[in-house]
PDB file of C-alpha atoms in Angstrom:
ATOM      1  CA  UNK A1313      13.891  10.907 -15.960  1.00 51.00           C
ATOM      2  CA  UNK A1314      15.559   8.237 -13.857  1.00 57.00           C
ATOM      3  CA  UNK A1315      18.515   6.398 -15.371  1.00 64.00           C
ATOM      4  CA  UNK A1316      18.282   2.588 -15.727  1.00 62.00           C
ATOM      5  CA  UNK A1317      20.821   2.180 -12.933  1.00 71.00           C
ATOM      6  CA  UNK A1318      19.196   4.638 -10.507  1.00 90.00           C
ATOM      7  CA  UNK A1319      18.167   2.961  -7.278  1.00 92.00           C
ATOM      8  CA  UNK A1320      14.964   3.557  -5.340  1.00 94.00           C
ATOM      9  CA  UNK A1321      14.140   2.260  -1.876  1.00 96.00           C
ATOM     10  CA  UNK A1322      10.922   0.339  -1.165  1.00 97.00           C
ATOM     11  CA  UNK A1323       9.287  -1.099   1.953  1.00 97.00           C
ATOM     12  CA  UNK A1324       8.347  -4.712   1.245  1.00 97.00           C
ATOM     13  CA  UNK A1325       5.458  -6.500   2.918  1.00 97.00           C
ATOM     14  CA  UNK A1326       3.259  -9.531   2.434  1.00 96.00           C
ATOM     15  CA  UNK A1327      -0.409 -10.182   1.926  1.00 94.00           C
ATOM     16  CA  UNK A1328      -0.655 -13.925   2.279  1.00 91.00           C
ATOM     17  CA  UNK A1329       2.122 -15.491   0.208  1.00 91.00           C
ATOM     18  CA  UNK A1330       2.404 -12.488  -2.134  1.00 92.00           C
ATOM     19  CA  UNK A1331       5.027  -9.761  -1.693  1.00 95.00           C
ATOM     20  CA  UNK A1332       4.253  -6.105  -2.359  1.00 95.00           C
ATOM     21  CA  UNK A1333       6.208  -2.880  -2.053  1.00 96.00           C
ATOM     22  CA  UNK A1334       5.619   0.838  -1.637  1.00 96.00           C
ATOM     23  CA  UNK A1335       8.189   3.628  -1.980  1.00 95.00           C
ATOM     24  CA  UNK A1336       9.943   4.250   1.329  1.00 96.00           C
ATOM     25  CA  UNK A1337       9.428   8.012   1.002  1.00 95.00           C
ATOM     26  CA  UNK A1338       5.641   7.648   1.504  1.00 95.00           C
ATOM     27  CA  UNK A1339       5.961   5.505   4.654  1.00 97.00           C
ATOM     28  CA  UNK A1340       5.587   7.636   7.779  1.00 96.00           C
ATOM     29  CA  UNK A1341       5.773   4.792  10.293  1.00 96.00           C
ATOM     30  CA  UNK A1342       4.951   1.134  10.880  1.00 97.00           C
ATOM     31  CA  UNK A1343       2.689   0.289  13.820  1.00 96.00           C
ATOM     32  CA  UNK A1344       1.487  -2.814  15.594  1.00 95.00           C
ATOM     33  CA  UNK A1345      -2.053  -3.728  14.618  1.00 93.00           C
ATOM     34  CA  UNK A1346      -4.859  -2.365  16.798  1.00 90.00           C
ATOM     35  CA  UNK A1347      -8.560  -2.413  16.087  1.00 89.00           C
ATOM     36  CA  UNK A1348      -9.790   0.739  14.349  1.00 90.00           C
ATOM     37  CA  UNK A1349     -12.760   2.904  15.337  1.00 91.00           C
ATOM     38  CA  UNK A1350     -15.528   1.679  13.007  1.00 90.00           C
ATOM     39  CA  UNK A1351     -17.071   4.080  10.492  1.00 87.00           C
ATOM     40  CA  UNK A1352     -20.649   3.256   9.443  1.00 88.00           C
ATOM     41  CA  UNK A1353     -21.477   2.844   5.734  1.00 88.00           C
ATOM     42  CA  UNK A1354     -17.856   2.810   4.583  1.00 86.00           C
ATOM     43  CA  UNK A1355     -16.613   0.459   1.883  1.00 90.00           C
ATOM     44  CA  UNK A1356     -15.818  -3.053   3.152  1.00 90.00           C
ATOM     45  CA  UNK A1357     -12.061  -2.463   2.920  1.00 93.00           C
ATOM     46  CA  UNK A1358     -12.256   0.642   5.175  1.00 93.00           C
ATOM     47  CA  UNK A1359     -11.760  -0.798   8.656  1.00 94.00           C
ATOM     48  CA  UNK A1360     -12.206   2.564  10.384  1.00 94.00           C
ATOM     49  CA  UNK A1361     -10.041   5.269  11.931  1.00 95.00           C
ATOM     50  CA  UNK A1362      -6.964   5.007  14.092  1.00 95.00           C
ATOM     51  CA  UNK A1363      -5.394   7.777  16.133  1.00 94.00           C
ATOM     52  CA  UNK A1364      -1.836   8.321  14.919  1.00 95.00           C
ATOM     53  CA  UNK A1365      -0.115  11.046  16.909  1.00 93.00           C
ATOM     54  CA  UNK A1366      -3.303  13.100  17.223  1.00 93.00           C
ATOM     55  CA  UNK A1367      -4.527  12.589  13.651  1.00 93.00           C
ATOM     56  CA  UNK A1368      -7.467  10.376  12.665  1.00 93.00           C
ATOM     57  CA  UNK A1369      -6.067   8.095   9.948  1.00 95.00           C
ATOM     58  CA  UNK A1370      -8.309   5.829   7.842  1.00 95.00           C
ATOM     59  CA  UNK A1371      -7.196   2.188   8.056  1.00 96.00           C
ATOM     60  CA  UNK A1372      -7.579   0.000   4.975  1.00 94.00           C
ATOM     61  CA  UNK A1373      -7.577  -3.784   4.722  1.00 95.00           C
ATOM     62  CA  UNK A1374      -5.430  -3.904   1.604  1.00 92.00           C
ATOM     63  CA  UNK A1375      -6.258  -7.568   1.083  1.00 92.00           C
ATOM     64  CA  UNK A1376      -9.958  -6.662   0.633  1.00 92.00           C
ATOM     65  CA  UNK A1377      -9.114  -3.661  -1.560  1.00 90.00           C
ATOM     66  CA  UNK A1378      -7.180  -5.971  -3.876  1.00 87.00           C
ATOM     67  CA  UNK A1379      -9.953  -8.597  -4.013  1.00 87.00           C
ATOM     68  CA  UNK A1380      -8.289 -11.039  -1.632  1.00 91.00           C
ATOM     69  CA  UNK A1381      -9.751 -12.557   1.541  1.00 93.00           C
ATOM     70  CA  UNK A1382     -10.028 -10.478   4.701  1.00 94.00           C
ATOM     71  CA  UNK A1383      -6.920 -10.085   6.866  1.00 93.00           C
ATOM     72  CA  UNK A1384      -6.708 -12.427   9.827  1.00 92.00           C
ATOM     73  CA  UNK A1385      -4.745 -10.704  12.593  1.00 94.00           C
ATOM     74  CA  UNK A1386      -1.574 -12.453  13.784  1.00 95.00           C
ATOM     75  CA  UNK A1387       1.410 -11.384  15.871  1.00 95.00           C
ATOM     76  CA  UNK A1388       3.074 -10.256  12.603  1.00 96.00           C
ATOM     77  CA  UNK A1389       0.189  -8.048  11.384  1.00 96.00           C
ATOM     78  CA  UNK A1390       1.252  -4.414  11.025  1.00 97.00           C
ATOM     79  CA  UNK A1391      -0.172  -1.109   9.846  1.00 97.00           C
ATOM     80  CA  UNK A1392       1.912   0.940   7.446  1.00 97.00           C
ATOM     81  CA  UNK A1393       1.034   4.603   7.962  1.00 97.00           C
ATOM     82  CA  UNK A1394       1.521   6.294   4.614  1.00 95.00           C
ATOM     83  CA  UNK A1395       1.385   9.846   3.296  1.00 94.00           C
ATOM     84  CA  UNK A1396       0.130   9.415  -0.264  1.00 91.00           C
ATOM     85  CA  UNK A1397       0.563  12.464  -2.505  1.00 86.00           C
ATOM     86  CA  UNK A1398      -2.407  13.420  -4.680  1.00 81.00           C
ATOM     87  CA  UNK A1399      -2.750  16.447  -6.931  1.00 78.00           C
ATOM     88  CA  UNK A1400      -4.419  18.697  -4.334  1.00 81.00           C
ATOM     89  CA  UNK A1401      -3.262  17.167  -1.053  1.00 85.00           C
ATOM     90  CA  UNK A1402      -1.456  14.439   0.834  1.00 88.00           C
ATOM     91  CA  UNK A1403      -3.684  11.664   2.189  1.00 89.00           C
ATOM     92  CA  UNK A1404      -2.637   9.941   5.407  1.00 93.00           C
ATOM     93  CA  UNK A1405      -3.698   6.310   5.273  1.00 94.00           C
ATOM     94  CA  UNK A1406      -3.031   3.138   7.239  1.00 96.00           C
ATOM     95  CA  UNK A1407      -2.625  -0.092   5.263  1.00 95.00           C
ATOM     96  CA  UNK A1408      -2.907  -3.425   7.044  1.00 96.00           C
ATOM     97  CA  UNK A1409      -0.158  -5.845   6.026  1.00 96.00           C
ATOM     98  CA  UNK A1410       0.188  -9.471   7.096  1.00 96.00           C
ATOM     99  CA  UNK A1411       3.907  -8.927   7.660  1.00 97.00           C
ATOM    100  CA  UNK A1412       6.407  -6.141   6.953  1.00 97.00           C
ATOM    101  CA  UNK A1413       9.828  -7.332   5.811  1.00 96.00           C
ATOM    102  CA  UNK A1414      12.399  -4.640   5.117  1.00 95.00           C
ATOM    103  CA  UNK A1415      13.517  -1.674   3.089  1.00 96.00           C
ATOM    104  CA  UNK A1416      14.786  -3.035  -0.215  1.00 94.00           C
ATOM    105  CA  UNK A1417      16.593  -1.212  -3.023  1.00 95.00           C
ATOM    106  CA  UNK A1418      15.496  -1.835  -6.615  1.00 94.00           C
ATOM    107  CA  UNK A1419      17.305  -0.538  -9.675  1.00 92.00           C
ATOM    108  CA  UNK A1420      15.091   1.163 -12.229  1.00 91.00           C
ATOM    109  CA  UNK A1421      16.065  -1.447 -14.848  1.00 90.00           C
ATOM    110  CA  UNK A1422      14.809  -4.288 -12.563  1.00 89.00           C
ATOM    111  CA  UNK A1423      11.258  -2.934 -12.578  1.00 90.00           C
ATOM    112  CA  UNK A1424       9.043  -4.445 -15.281  1.00 89.00           C
ATOM    113  CA  UNK A1425       5.578  -3.283 -16.320  1.00 85.00           C
ATOM    114  CA  UNK A1426       2.421  -5.108 -15.218  1.00 75.00           C
ATOM    115  CA  UNK A1427       2.092  -8.402 -17.087  1.00 68.00           C
ATOM    116  CA  UNK A1428      -0.118  -8.696 -20.147  1.00 62.00           C
ATOM    117  CA  UNK A1429      -2.474 -11.647 -19.655  1.00 59.00           C
ATOM    118  CA  UNK A1430      -4.308 -11.299 -22.953  1.00 50.00           C
ATOM    119  CA  UNK A1431      -7.518  -9.852 -21.502  1.00 48.00           C
ATOM    120  CA  UNK A1432      -8.500  -6.566 -19.901  1.00 49.00           C
ATOM    121  CA  UNK A1433      -7.975  -6.466 -16.140  1.00 48.00           C
ATOM    122  CA  UNK A1434      -7.452  -3.648 -13.713  1.00 57.00           C
ATOM    123  CA  UNK A1435      -3.697  -3.488 -13.361  1.00 69.00           C
ATOM    124  CA  UNK A1436      -3.524   0.308 -13.240  1.00 75.00           C
ATOM    125  CA  UNK A1437      -2.487   0.203  -9.566  1.00 82.00           C
ATOM    126  CA  UNK A1438       0.637  -1.805 -10.423  1.00 87.00           C
ATOM    127  CA  UNK A1439       3.574   0.578 -10.782  1.00 88.00           C
ATOM    128  CA  UNK A1440       5.856  -2.314 -11.640  1.00 89.00           C
ATOM    129  CA  UNK A1441       6.934  -5.869 -10.927  1.00 91.00           C
ATOM    130  CA  UNK A1442      10.378  -6.947  -9.767  1.00 93.00           C
ATOM    131  CA  UNK A1443      11.554 -10.497 -10.435  1.00 91.00           C
ATOM    132  CA  UNK A1444      13.594 -12.080  -7.619  1.00 88.00           C
ATOM    133  CA  UNK A1445      15.159 -15.542  -7.241  1.00 86.00           C
ATOM    134  CA  UNK A1446      12.055 -17.347  -6.019  1.00 85.00           C
ATOM    135  CA  UNK A1447       9.236 -14.830  -6.316  1.00 87.00           C
ATOM    136  CA  UNK A1448       8.023 -11.476  -7.590  1.00 91.00           C
ATOM    137  CA  UNK A1449       7.454  -8.162  -5.826  1.00 94.00           C
ATOM    138  CA  UNK A1450       4.514  -6.050  -6.972  1.00 92.00           C
ATOM    139  CA  UNK A1451       5.106  -2.310  -6.552  1.00 93.00           C
ATOM    140  CA  UNK A1452       1.827  -0.559  -5.807  1.00 91.00           C
ATOM    141  CA  UNK A1453       0.931   2.856  -7.222  1.00 89.00           C
ATOM    142  CA  UNK A1454      -1.009   4.026  -4.170  1.00 87.00           C
ATOM    143  CA  UNK A1455      -2.539   7.111  -5.771  1.00 85.00           C
ATOM    144  CA  UNK A1456      -4.027   5.008  -8.587  1.00 85.00           C
ATOM    145  CA  UNK A1457      -5.194   2.298  -6.182  1.00 85.00           C
ATOM    146  CA  UNK A1458      -7.237   4.806  -4.204  1.00 78.00           C
ATOM    147  CA  UNK A1459      -8.693   6.862  -7.068  1.00 74.00           C
ATOM    148  CA  UNK A1460     -11.011   5.918  -9.886  1.00 55.00           C
ATOM    149  CA  UNK A1461     -14.081   3.689  -9.838  1.00 43.00           C
ATOM    150  CA  UNK A1462     -13.960   2.201  -6.338  1.00 40.00           C
ATOM    151  CA  UNK A1463     -11.198   4.205  -4.740  1.00 44.00           C
ATOM    152  CA  UNK A1464     -12.850   7.336  -3.505  1.00 50.00           C
ATOM    153  CA  UNK A1465     -10.554   7.760  -0.505  1.00 49.00           C
ATOM    154  CA  UNK A1466      -8.665  10.561  -2.219  1.00 44.00           C
ATOM    155  CA  UNK A1467     -11.736  12.693  -1.517  1.00 46.00           C
ATOM    156  CA  UNK A1468     -11.609  12.023   2.242  1.00 45.00           C
ATOM    157  CA  UNK A1469     -10.563  15.022   4.318  1.00 46.00           C
ATOM    158  CA  UNK A1470      -8.508  13.711   7.203  1.00 45.00           C
ATOM    159  CA  UNK A1471      -6.991  16.937   8.407  1.00 45.00           C
ATOM    160  CA  UNK A1472      -4.551  19.530   7.178  1.00 42.00           C
ATOM    161  CA  UNK A1473      -1.862  18.668   4.689  1.00 36.00           C
ATOM    162  CA  UNK A1474       1.461  17.809   6.283  1.00 38.00           C
ATOM    163  CA  UNK A1475       4.519  19.619   5.131  1.00 39.00           C
ATOM    164  CA  UNK A1476       6.962  17.390   3.307  1.00 35.00           C
TER     165      UNK A1476
END
């Protein structure tokens, strides 16, 4: 178990005015945005496939997956190519972000649980929330975001598992 003072590194990015983070160890690379090859009959948040060093990687509009409005491409729009570990395999996935900021360290004791708002809501994808001077950073549990009711991407076979 991690000690309260242990530090983990996260890549921070924005979707609109909101700031999110994913663990740096799942980020393979960050690419400029390019249109993806469309896949018929996919969920609305699945933009298609993108070739990443010879591998077809599904590209997700994370804004749509989180119930926000569709991403509008700008000069700051990027794709985070991630290797998300699941029980049986590692899923390569591209997430569209409005802007990628930096790698940021967070101490374990800075990370709070998802807020209780008094009603049931799907917060299972929130691994934690970090309070900063003027805002919050939501840490996303990628495996939970893409499994369960609407997140069937964990079942996608996008090639052989990469060695860690």
